[in-house]
Amino acid sequence: MRATDSTGDGFAGHVFADPGLLEQALTHRSAGAPHNERLEFLGDAVLGLVVAEALYARWPKADEGSLTRARAELVRESALAAVARRLEVGERLVLGPGEMKSGGHRRDSILSDALEAVIGAIYLDAGFEACRRVVLSLFEDAVSAVPASKVGKDAKTRLQEWLQARQKPLPQYELQAEAGEEHARVFVVRCVLSDPEAAAEGEGGSRRAAEQAAAAGVLELLGAAE
Amino acid sequence: MRATDSTGDGFAGHVFADPGLLEQALTHRSAGAPHNERLEFLGDAVLGLVVAEALYARWPKADEGSLTRARAELVRESALAAVARRLEVGERLVLGPGEMKSGGHRRDSILSDALEAVIGAIYLDAGFEACRRVVLSLFEDAVSAVPASKVGKDAKTRLQEWLQARQKPLPQYELQAEAGEEHARVFVVRCVLSDPEAAAEGEGGSRRAAEQAAAAGVLELLGAAE
């Protein structure tokens, strides 16, 4: 993204039909109303959806927990601030004199909020699809760069790696029950660790699914689900 | 919403081009893959945006904090479960035998997740605008019913009401500083409570804006920001 894409009534290639929206999005609350906080609320939601969908499409096997964690990482304050710096948002921000003196235009929180506000402004200016294209242009590299280790791996694999990294013994998966008719079989598996001591049960329509559920349960106990 | 809107390949008035998406959205993980957890991740984001925009439009004066709290209330698990019950989601859910026996189709968490998954499925099936219309039809009454006391009031008003409800003395607003050129004035105001003892400073481009910021700071100290 070249800085030339983001001058005057334009931002990241989008030219505003209503330049007042862009102006508001770039106005910090310290400079008085109308400032960008409401637009930030809206933009945060747009960004959340666009990144959610991009991850959903990019990682067809990733479970919900992995997708949630990957998204949180992509839209965390420092990541958004980095995008905002690339777009030279700081140079265009309108701040109150106090914030200006204390270097507010370089602060992660202010830059990240302003970027979200601009996304909200583009959404209001041009609708979801146009805004989605802009957001994807800003975030698709980051989405593509999410390592498979974060989202591509199932719970059993992640549990195994967690244990190996700590030179701990591998888990035991014990079939606890198997019931139901042929077409609606249910399996209950218990995943047991000896060190650290932990165990959880999982249920599923196949033995493998039940093992995955049990491993996910143990990962949660370990606080290693992330 | 009549139950007849939600039979076969239809849900809340939307008829699926790809009925497999609806089927997946109504399949709990206990019934095996493909289940609805990934769709729930997507639907949660769609719902978040649609409700955010509806609140943004409905309450043009509400600040970001109020909007955030109002949305959290509208999309909390029990509220979503109530919508899911209205649409008879429980009757259509596919659960594993274990969840079936333990009454999973009546559980708030399972119903709420399934509703989000169906919203995600409609988004994939028909795009944002179509999904937005369905979500609004389900939530517009709830959005309209958000009381003004939650979102319509500014921080000074909310602080005053909080104190009056507890028969406490009203706050003092003290101008601490006033600086800057004519066109870029900055005000610093301190909001002071005597009982409970609390104080916070706020800054703004007008005295009133600085007072609002200071009151918001005190509300946060009181844990009464919600």
CSV table of C-alpha atoms in Angstrom, one decimal:
chain,number,residue,atom,x,y,z
A,1,MET,CA,0.0,0.0,0.0
A,2,ARG,CA,1.6,3.3,-1.1
A,3,ALA,CA,1.1,6.4,0.9
A,4,THR,CA,-0.2,8.1,-2.2
A,5,ASP,CA,-3.3,5.8,-1.9
A,6,SER,CA,-4.1,7.6,1.3
A,7,THR,CA,-4.3,11.3,0.8
A,8,GLY,CA,-7.1,13.8,0.7
A,9,ASP,CA,-10.4,12.0,0.7
A,10,GLY,CA,-8.8,8.6,0.1
A,11,PHE,CA,-7.7,5.9,2.4
A,12,ALA,CA,-6.1,2.6,1.4
A,13,GLY,CA,-7.4,3.0,-2.1
A,14,HIS,CA,-10.9,3.9,-1.0
A,15,VAL,CA,-12.1,7.4,-2.1
A,16,PHE,CA,-14.8,8.6,0.3
A,17,ALA,CA,-18.1,9.7,-1.2
A,18,ASP,CA,-18.6,11.5,2.2
A,19,PRO,CA,-15.2,12.9,3.2
A,20,GLY,CA,-16.7,14.0,6.6
A,21,LEU,CA,-16.7,10.3,7.6
A,22,LEU,CA,-13.0,10.0,7.0
A,23,GLU,CA,-12.4,13.2,8.9
A,24,GLN,CA,-14.4,12.0,11.9
A,25,ALA,CA,-12.6,8.6,11.8
A,26,LEU,CA,-9.2,10.4,12.0
A,27,THR,CA,-10.3,12.7,14.9
A,28,HIS,CA,-9.3,11.5,18.3
A,29,ARG,CA,-11.6,12.3,21.2
A,30,SER,CA,-9.1,14.7,22.7
A,31,ALA,CA,-9.8,17.0,19.7
A,32,GLY,CA,-13.5,17.2,20.6
A,33,ALA,CA,-16.7,15.9,19.0
A,34,PRO,CA,-17.4,14.5,16.5
A,35,HIS,CA,-14.6,12.1,17.2
A,36,ASN,CA,-13.9,8.5,16.1
A,37,GLU,CA,-15.0,6.4,19.0
A,38,ARG,CA,-18.4,5.3,17.7
A,39,LEU,CA,-16.9,4.6,14.3
A,40,GLU,CA,-14.2,2.5,16.0
A,41,PHE,CA,-17.0,0.4,17.6
A,42,LEU,CA,-18.5,-0.3,14.2
A,43,GLY,CA,-15.2,-0.8,12.4
A,44,ASP,CA,-14.0,-3.3,15.1
A,45,ALA,CA,-17.1,-5.4,14.2
A,46,VAL,CA,-16.5,-5.2,10.4
A,47,LEU,CA,-12.9,-6.1,10.8
A,48,GLY,CA,-13.8,-9.0,13.1
A,49,LEU,CA,-16.1,-10.5,10.4
A,50,VAL,CA,-13.8,-10.0,7.5
A,51,VAL,CA,-10.9,-11.6,9.2
A,52,ALA,CA,-13.1,-14.4,10.6
A,53,GLU,CA,-14.3,-15.2,7.1
A,54,ALA,CA,-10.8,-15.0,5.6
A,55,LEU,CA,-9.5,-17.5,8.2
A,56,TYR,CA,-12.5,-19.7,7.8
A,57,ALA,CA,-11.8,-20.0,4.1
A,58,ARG,CA,-8.0,-20.3,4.4
A,59,TRP,CA,-8.1,-23.0,7.0
A,60,PRO,CA,-10.9,-25.5,6.2
A,61,LYS,CA,-9.8,-28.0,8.9
A,62,ALA,CA,-9.1,-25.6,11.7
A,63,ASP,CA,-11.4,-25.9,14.7
A,64,GLU,CA,-13.3,-23.0,16.3
A,65,GLY,CA,-10.8,-22.4,19.1
A,66,SER,CA,-7.8,-22.2,16.7
A,67,LEU,CA,-9.7,-19.8,14.4
A,68,THR,CA,-10.6,-17.6,17.4
A,69,ARG,CA,-7.0,-17.5,18.6
A,70,ALA,CA,-5.7,-16.7,15.2
A,71,ARG,CA,-8.1,-13.9,14.7
A,72,ALA,CA,-7.3,-12.4,18.1
A,73,GLU,CA,-3.6,-12.4,17.1
A,74,LEU,CA,-4.3,-10.7,13.7
A,75,VAL,CA,-6.5,-7.9,15.2
A,76,ARG,CA,-4.5,-7.3,18.4
A,77,GLU,CA,-3.7,-3.7,19.1
A,78,SER,CA,0.0,-3.9,18.1
A,79,ALA,CA,-0.8,-5.6,14.8
A,80,LEU,CA,-3.5,-3.0,13.9
A,81,ALA,CA,-1.1,-0.2,14.9
A,82,ALA,CA,1.5,-1.7,12.5
A,83,VAL,CA,-1.0,-1.5,9.6
A,84,ALA,CA,-1.9,2.0,10.6
A,85,ARG,CA,1.7,3.0,10.5
A,86,ARG,CA,2.1,1.5,7.1
A,87,LEU,CA,-0.8,3.7,6.0
A,88,GLU,CA,0.7,6.7,7.7
A,89,VAL,CA,-2.4,7.2,9.9
A,90,GLY,CA,-0.5,9.0,12.6
A,91,GLU,CA,0.4,11.8,10.2
A,92,ARG,CA,-3.3,12.4,9.4
A,93,LEU,CA,-4.7,12.1,12.9
A,94,VAL,CA,-6.3,15.1,14.5
A,95,LEU,CA,-5.5,15.1,18.2
A,96,GLY,CA,-6.1,17.5,21.1
A,97,PRO,CA,-3.0,19.6,22.1
A,98,GLY,CA,-2.4,17.5,25.2
A,99,GLU,CA,-2.3,14.2,23.2
A,100,MET,CA,-0.3,16.0,20.5
A,101,LYS,CA,2.4,17.0,23.0
A,102,SER,CA,2.6,13.6,24.6
A,103,GLY,CA,3.1,11.9,21.2
A,104,GLY,CA,-0.4,10.4,20.9
A,105,HIS,CA,0.0,10.0,17.1
A,106,ARG,CA,2.7,7.4,17.7
A,107,ARG,CA,0.8,5.4,20.4
A,108,ASP,CA,-0.4,1.9,19.5
A,109,SER,CA,-3.8,2.3,21.1
A,110,ILE,CA,-4.6,5.6,19.3
A,111,LEU,CA,-3.4,4.3,15.9
A,112,SER,CA,-5.2,1.0,16.3
A,113,ASP,CA,-8.5,2.7,17.3
A,114,ALA,CA,-8.2,5.1,14.3
A,115,LEU,CA,-7.6,2.3,11.9
A,116,GLU,CA,-10.8,0.6,13.1
A,117,ALA,CA,-12.6,3.9,12.9
A,118,VAL,CA,-11.6,4.3,9.3
A,119,ILE,CA,-12.8,0.8,8.5
A,120,GLY,CA,-16.1,1.7,10.1
A,121,ALA,CA,-16.3,4.9,8.1
A,122,ILE,CA,-15.6,3.0,4.8
A,123,TYR,CA,-18.4,0.5,5.8
A,124,LEU,CA,-20.8,3.4,6.2
A,125,ASP,CA,-19.6,5.2,3.1
A,126,ALA,CA,-19.7,2.3,0.7
A,127,GLY,CA,-21.2,-0.8,2.2
A,128,PHE,CA,-20.0,-4.2,3.3
A,129,GLU,CA,-18.5,-5.6,0.1
A,130,ALA,CA,-16.5,-2.5,-0.7
A,131,CYS,CA,-15.2,-2.4,2.9
A,132,ARG,CA,-14.4,-6.1,2.8
A,133,ARG,CA,-12.2,-5.6,-0.2
A,134,VAL,CA,-10.3,-2.8,1.5
A,135,VAL,CA,-9.8,-4.8,4.7
A,136,LEU,CA,-8.7,-7.9,2.8
A,137,SER,CA,-6.1,-5.8,0.9
A,138,LEU,CA,-4.7,-4.7,4.2
A,139,PHE,CA,-4.9,-8.0,6.0
A,140,GLU,CA,-4.6,-10.8,3.4
A,141,ASP,CA,-0.8,-11.1,3.8
A,142,ALA,CA,-1.1,-11.4,7.6
A,143,VAL,CA,-3.9,-14.0,7.1
A,144,SER,CA,-1.8,-16.0,4.7
A,145,ALA,CA,1.2,-15.8,7.1
A,146,VAL,CA,-0.6,-17.4,10.1
A,147,PRO,CA,1.5,-20.5,10.6
A,148,ALA,CA,-0.2,-23.9,10.2
A,149,SER,CA,1.0,-24.7,13.8
A,150,LYS,CA,-1.6,-22.2,15.0
A,151,VAL,CA,-4.6,-23.3,13.1
A,152,GLY,CA,-3.8,-26.4,11.0
A,153,LYS,CA,-3.3,-28.8,13.8
A,154,ASP,CA,-5.9,-30.8,15.6
A,155,ALA,CA,-6.1,-31.2,19.4
A,156,LYS,CA,-4.3,-34.6,19.6
A,157,THR,CA,-1.4,-33.2,17.6
A,158,ARG,CA,-1.2,-30.0,19.7
A,159,LEU,CA,-1.3,-32.0,22.9
A,160,GLN,CA,1.4,-34.3,21.7
A,161,GLU,CA,3.6,-31.3,20.7
A,162,TRP,CA,2.9,-29.6,24.0
A,163,LEU,CA,4.1,-32.7,25.9
A,164,GLN,CA,7.1,-33.3,23.7
A,165,ALA,CA,8.3,-29.7,24.0
A,166,ARG,CA,8.4,-30.4,27.8
A,167,GLN,CA,9.8,-33.9,27.5
A,168,LYS,CA,6.8,-35.4,29.2
A,169,PRO,CA,5.3,-38.8,28.4
A,170,LEU,CA,2.7,-39.1,25.7
A,171,PRO,CA,-1.0,-39.4,26.6
A,172,GLN,CA,-3.0,-42.6,26.9
A,173,TYR,CA,-6.4,-42.7,25.1
A,174,GLU,CA,-8.7,-45.2,26.8
A,175,LEU,CA,-12.0,-46.2,25.3
A,176,GLN,CA,-14.6,-45.9,28.1
A,177,ALA,CA,-17.8,-46.7,26.3
A,178,GLU,CA,-19.2,-47.5,22.9
A,179,ALA,CA,-23.0,-47.5,22.5
A,180,GLY,CA,-25.8,-46.8,20.2
A,181,GLU,CA,-27.2,-48.3,17.0
A,182,GLU,CA,-25.0,-48.9,13.9
A,183,HIS,CA,-26.0,-45.6,12.3
A,184,ALA,CA,-25.7,-43.5,15.5
A,185,ARG,CA,-22.8,-44.9,17.4
A,186,VAL,CA,-21.3,-43.0,20.2
A,187,PHE,CA,-17.8,-43.4,21.6
A,188,VAL,CA,-16.5,-42.1,24.9
A,189,VAL,CA,-12.7,-41.8,25.3
A,190,ARG,CA,-10.6,-40.8,28.3
A,191,CYS,CA,-7.3,-39.0,27.7
A,192,VAL,CA,-4.9,-39.5,30.6
A,193,LEU,CA,-1.6,-37.8,31.3
A,194,SER,CA,0.8,-39.1,33.9
A,195,ASP,CA,2.9,-36.0,34.1
A,196,PRO,CA,1.5,-33.5,34.7
A,197,GLU,CA,-1.4,-35.6,36.1
A,198,ALA,CA,-4.6,-34.7,34.1
A,199,ALA,CA,-7.4,-36.4,32.4
A,200,ALA,CA,-10.5,-35.5,30.5
A,201,GLU,CA,-13.3,-37.4,28.7
A,202,GLY,CA,-14.5,-36.8,25.2
A,203,GLU,CA,-17.5,-38.1,23.2
A,204,GLY,CA,-17.9,-38.4,19.5
A,205,GLY,CA,-19.5,-40.3,16.6
A,206,SER,CA,-16.2,-42.1,16.0
A,207,ARG,CA,-13.4,-43.2,18.2
A,208,ARG,CA,-11.1,-40.6,16.5
A,209,ALA,CA,-13.6,-37.8,17.2
A,210,ALA,CA,-13.9,-38.9,20.8
A,211,GLU,CA,-10.1,-38.9,21.2
A,212,GLN,CA,-9.9,-35.4,19.7
A,213,ALA,CA,-12.5,-34.1,22.1
A,214,ALA,CA,-10.7,-35.7,25.0
A,215,ALA,CA,-7.4,-34.2,23.9
A,216,ALA,CA,-9.1,-30.8,23.6
A,217,GLY,CA,-10.4,-31.2,27.1
A,218,VAL,CA,-6.9,-31.9,28.5
A,219,LEU,CA,-5.4,-29.0,26.6
A,220,GLU,CA,-7.9,-26.8,28.2
A,221,LEU,CA,-7.0,-28.2,31.7
A,222,LEU,CA,-3.4,-27.4,30.9
A,223,GLY,CA,-4.2,-23.9,29.9
A,224,ALA,CA,-2.4,-24.8,26.7
A,225,ALA,CA,-5.4,-24.4,24.4
A,226,GLU,CA,-3.9,-21.3,22.8
B,1,MET,CA,-41.6,-15.6,13.3
B,2,ARG,CA,-43.7,-18.7,12.7
B,3,ALA,CA,-42.4,-22.2,13.0
B,4,THR,CA,-43.5,-22.8,9.5
B,5,ASP,CA,-40.9,-20.4,8.3
B,6,SER,CA,-38.3,-22.8,9.6
B,7,THR,CA,-38.9,-26.2,8.1
B,8,GLY,CA,-37.1,-28.3,5.5
B,9,ASP,CA,-34.4,-26.2,3.8
B,10,GLY,CA,-35.7,-23.0,5.4
B,11,PHE,CA,-34.8,-21.1,8.5
B,12,ALA,CA,-36.3,-17.9,9.7
B,13,GLY,CA,-37.6,-17.2,6.2
B,14,HIS,CA,-34.3,-18.0,4.4
B,15,VAL,CA,-34.5,-20.9,2.0
B,16,PHE,CA,-31.0,-22.4,1.6
B,17,ALA,CA,-29.6,-22.8,-1.9
B,18,ASP,CA,-27.2,-25.3,-0.2
B,19,PRO,CA,-29.2,-27.3,2.3
B,20,GLY,CA,-26.1,-29.0,3.4
B,21,LEU,CA,-25.0,-25.8,5.2
B,22,LEU,CA,-28.2,-25.7,7.2
B,23,GLU,CA,-27.8,-29.4,8.1
B,24,GLN,CA,-24.2,-28.8,9.3
B,25,ALA,CA,-25.3,-25.7,11.3
B,26,LEU,CA,-27.9,-27.8,13.1
B,27,THR,CA,-25.4,-30.6,13.9
B,28,HIS,CA,-23.8,-30.5,17.3
B,29,ARG,CA,-20.2,-31.8,17.7
B,30,SER,CA,-21.5,-34.7,19.7
B,31,ALA,CA,-23.1,-36.1,16.6
B,32,GLY,CA,-19.7,-36.1,14.8
B,33,ALA,CA,-18.3,-34.2,11.8
B,34,PRO,CA,-19.1,-32.1,9.9
B,35,HIS,CA,-20.6,-30.3,12.9
B,36,ASN,CA,-21.5,-26.7,13.6
B,37,GLU,CA,-18.5,-25.2,15.5
B,38,ARG,CA,-16.7,-23.5,12.6
B,39,LEU,CA,-20.0,-22.1,11.3
B,40,GLU,CA,-20.7,-20.8,14.8
B,41,PHE,CA,-17.3,-18.9,14.7
B,42,LEU,CA,-18.4,-17.2,11.5
B,43,GLY,CA,-22.0,-16.6,12.6
B,44,ASP,CA,-20.9,-15.0,15.8
B,45,ALA,CA,-18.9,-12.4,13.8
B,46,VAL,CA,-21.8,-11.7,11.4
B,47,LEU,CA,-24.2,-11.3,14.3
B,48,GLY,CA,-21.8,-9.0,16.1
B,49,LEU,CA,-21.6,-6.7,13.1
B,50,VAL,CA,-25.3,-6.6,12.3
B,51,VAL,CA,-26.2,-5.8,15.9
B,52,ALA,CA,-23.4,-3.3,16.2
B,53,GLU,CA,-24.7,-1.4,13.1
B,54,ALA,CA,-28.3,-1.5,14.3
B,55,LEU,CA,-27.3,0.0,17.7
B,56,TYR,CA,-25.1,2.5,16.0
B,57,ALA,CA,-28.0,3.7,13.8
B,58,ARG,CA,-30.6,3.5,16.6
B,59,TRP,CA,-28.6,5.5,19.2
B,60,PRO,CA,-26.7,8.3,17.4
B,61,LYS,CA,-25.6,9.9,20.7
B,62,ALA,CA,-24.5,6.8,22.6
B,63,ASP,CA,-20.8,6.5,23.3
B,64,GLU,CA,-18.7,3.5,22.4
B,65,GLY,CA,-18.9,2.0,25.9
B,66,SER,CA,-22.7,2.1,26.0
B,67,LEU,CA,-22.9,0.5,22.5
B,68,THR,CA,-20.5,-2.2,23.5
B,69,ARG,CA,-22.4,-3.0,26.7
B,70,ALA,CA,-25.8,-2.9,24.9
B,71,ARG,CA,-24.5,-5.3,22.2
B,72,ALA,CA,-23.1,-7.7,24.8
B,73,GLU,CA,-26.5,-7.9,26.4
B,74,LEU,CA,-28.3,-8.5,23.1
B,75,VAL,CA,-26.1,-11.3,22.0
B,76,ARG,CA,-25.5,-13.0,25.4
B,77,GLU,CA,-26.1,-16.7,25.5
B,78,SER,CA,-29.5,-16.6,27.2
B,79,ALA,CA,-30.8,-14.0,24.8
B,80,LEU,CA,-29.7,-16.1,21.8
B,81,ALA,CA,-31.1,-19.2,23.3
B,82,ALA,CA,-34.5,-17.4,23.6
B,83,VAL,CA,-34.4,-16.6,19.9
B,84,ALA,CA,-33.4,-20.1,19.1
B,85,ARG,CA,-36.4,-21.5,21.1
B,86,ARG,CA,-38.7,-19.1,19.3
B,87,LEU,CA,-37.4,-20.6,16.0
B,88,GLU,CA,-37.7,-24.2,17.5
B,89,VAL,CA,-34.0,-24.8,16.9
B,90,GLY,CA,-34.0,-27.5,19.6
B,91,GLU,CA,-36.5,-29.7,17.7
B,92,ARG,CA,-34.2,-29.6,14.6
B,93,LEU,CA,-30.9,-30.1,16.3
B,94,VAL,CA,-28.9,-33.3,15.6
B,95,LEU,CA,-27.1,-34.4,18.8
B,96,GLY,CA,-25.1,-37.4,19.8
B,97,PRO,CA,-26.9,-40.0,21.9
B,98,GLY,CA,-25.2,-38.8,25.1
B,99,GLU,CA,-26.2,-35.2,24.6
B,100,MET,CA,-29.7,-36.3,23.5
B,101,LYS,CA,-30.2,-38.3,26.7
B,102,SER,CA,-29.0,-35.4,28.9
B,103,GLY,CA,-31.4,-32.9,27.3
B,104,GLY,CA,-28.8,-31.1,25.2
B,105,HIS,CA,-31.5,-29.7,22.9
B,106,ARG,CA,-32.8,-27.6,25.7
B,107,ARG,CA,-29.5,-26.3,26.9
B,108,ASP,CA,-28.8,-22.5,26.4
B,109,SER,CA,-25.2,-23.0,25.3
B,110,ILE,CA,-26.1,-25.6,22.6
B,111,LEU,CA,-29.1,-23.6,21.4
B,112,SER,CA,-27.2,-20.3,21.3
B,113,ASP,CA,-24.2,-21.9,19.4
B,114,ALA,CA,-26.6,-23.5,16.9
B,115,LEU,CA,-28.3,-20.2,16.2
B,116,GLU,CA,-25.0,-18.5,15.5
B,117,ALA,CA,-24.0,-21.4,13.3
B,118,VAL,CA,-27.2,-21.0,11.3
B,119,ILE,CA,-26.4,-17.3,10.9
B,120,GLY,CA,-23.0,-18.3,9.6
B,121,ALA,CA,-24.5,-20.7,7.2
B,122,ILE,CA,-26.9,-18.1,5.8
B,123,TYR,CA,-24.0,-15.8,5.3
B,124,LEU,CA,-22.1,-18.4,3.3
B,125,ASP,CA,-25.3,-19.4,1.5
B,126,ALA,CA,-26.5,-16.0,0.4
B,127,GLY,CA,-24.0,-13.3,1.4
B,128,PHE,CA,-23.9,-10.4,3.8
B,129,GLU,CA,-26.9,-8.4,2.8
B,130,ALA,CA,-29.3,-11.4,2.8
B,131,CYS,CA,-28.0,-12.6,6.1
B,132,ARG,CA,-28.2,-9.1,7.6
B,133,ARG,CA,-31.9,-8.9,6.7
B,134,VAL,CA,-32.6,-12.3,8.4
B,135,VAL,CA,-30.6,-11.3,11.5
B,136,LEU,CA,-32.4,-7.9,11.7
B,137,SER,CA,-35.8,-9.6,11.5
B,138,LEU,CA,-34.8,-11.7,14.5
B,139,PHE,CA,-33.2,-9.0,16.6
B,140,GLU,CA,-34.8,-5.7,15.6
B,141,ASP,CA,-37.4,-5.9,18.4
B,142,ALA,CA,-34.7,-6.5,21.0
B,143,VAL,CA,-32.6,-3.6,19.5
B,144,SER,CA,-35.6,-1.3,19.8
B,145,ALA,CA,-36.3,-2.4,23.3
B,146,VAL,CA,-32.8,-1.5,24.7
B,147,PRO,CA,-33.8,1.2,27.2
B,148,ALA,CA,-32.5,4.7,26.8
B,149,SER,CA,-31.0,4.4,30.3
B,150,LYS,CA,-28.5,1.9,28.9
B,151,VAL,CA,-27.3,3.8,25.8
B,152,GLY,CA,-28.9,7.2,25.5
B,153,LYS,CA,-27.3,8.9,28.4
B,154,ASP,CA,-24.0,10.5,28.6
B,155,ALA,CA,-21.4,9.9,31.4
B,156,LYS,CA,-22.3,13.0,33.5
B,157,THR,CA,-26.0,12.0,33.5
B,158,ARG,CA,-25.2,8.4,34.3
B,159,LEU,CA,-22.9,9.4,37.2
B,160,GLN,CA,-25.5,11.7,38.6
B,161,GLU,CA,-28.1,9.0,38.5
B,162,TRP,CA,-25.8,6.5,40.0
B,163,LEU,CA,-25.2,8.9,42.9
B,164,GLN,CA,-28.8,9.9,43.3
B,165,ALA,CA,-30.0,6.3,43.4
B,166,ARG,CA,-27.6,5.8,46.4
B,167,GLN,CA,-28.5,9.2,48.0
B,168,LYS,CA,-25.0,10.4,47.7
B,169,PRO,CA,-23.9,14.0,47.1
B,170,LEU,CA,-23.4,15.1,43.5
B,171,PRO,CA,-20.0,15.5,42.0
B,172,GLN,CA,-17.9,18.6,41.7
B,173,TYR,CA,-16.3,19.5,38.4
B,174,GLU,CA,-13.2,21.6,38.8
B,175,LEU,CA,-11.4,23.2,35.8
B,176,GLN,CA,-7.8,22.3,36.2
B,177,ALA,CA,-6.2,23.8,33.1
B,178,GLU,CA,-7.1,25.6,29.9
B,179,ALA,CA,-4.5,25.9,27.3
B,180,GLY,CA,-3.8,26.1,23.6
B,181,GLU,CA,-4.6,28.6,20.8
B,182,GLU,CA,-8.1,29.8,20.1
B,183,HIS,CA,-8.8,27.2,17.4
B,184,ALA,CA,-7.2,24.3,19.4
B,185,ARG,CA,-8.2,24.9,23.0
B,186,VAL,CA,-7.8,22.1,25.5
B,187,PHE,CA,-9.5,21.8,28.8
B,188,VAL,CA,-8.7,19.6,31.8
B,189,VAL,CA,-11.4,19.0,34.3
B,190,ARG,CA,-11.3,17.1,37.5
B,191,CYS,CA,-14.5,15.3,38.7
B,192,VAL,CA,-14.5,14.8,42.5
B,193,LEU,CA,-16.8,12.7,44.6
B,194,SER,CA,-16.9,13.1,48.4
B,195,ASP,CA,-18.8,9.9,49.1
B,196,PRO,CA,-17.6,7.5,48.0
B,197,GLU,CA,-14.3,9.3,47.7
B,198,ALA,CA,-13.1,9.2,44.1
B,199,ALA,CA,-11.7,11.5,41.5
B,200,ALA,CA,-10.6,11.4,37.9
B,201,GLU,CA,-9.4,13.9,35.3
B,202,GLY,CA,-10.7,14.3,31.8
B,203,GLU,CA,-9.4,16.3,28.9
B,204,GLY,CA,-11.4,17.6,25.9
B,205,GLY,CA,-11.7,20.3,23.3
B,206,SER,CA,-14.4,22.0,25.3
B,207,ARG,CA,-15.1,22.3,29.0
B,208,ARG,CA,-18.2,20.1,28.6
B,209,ALA,CA,-16.3,17.4,26.8
B,210,ALA,CA,-13.6,17.5,29.5
B,211,GLU,CA,-16.3,17.1,32.1
B,212,GLN,CA,-17.8,14.1,30.3
B,213,ALA,CA,-14.4,12.5,30.1
B,214,ALA,CA,-13.8,13.1,33.8
B,215,ALA,CA,-17.3,11.7,34.7
B,216,ALA,CA,-16.6,8.6,32.5
B,217,GLY,CA,-13.3,8.1,34.4
B,218,VAL,CA,-15.1,8.3,37.8
B,219,LEU,CA,-17.8,5.8,36.6
B,220,GLU,CA,-15.1,3.4,35.7
B,221,LEU,CA,-13.5,3.8,39.1
B,222,LEU,CA,-16.9,3.0,40.6
B,223,GLY,CA,-17.3,-0.1,38.4
B,224,ALA,CA,-20.6,1.5,37.4
B,225,ALA,CA,-19.7,2.1,33.8
B,226,GLU,CA,-22.1,-0.7,32.8
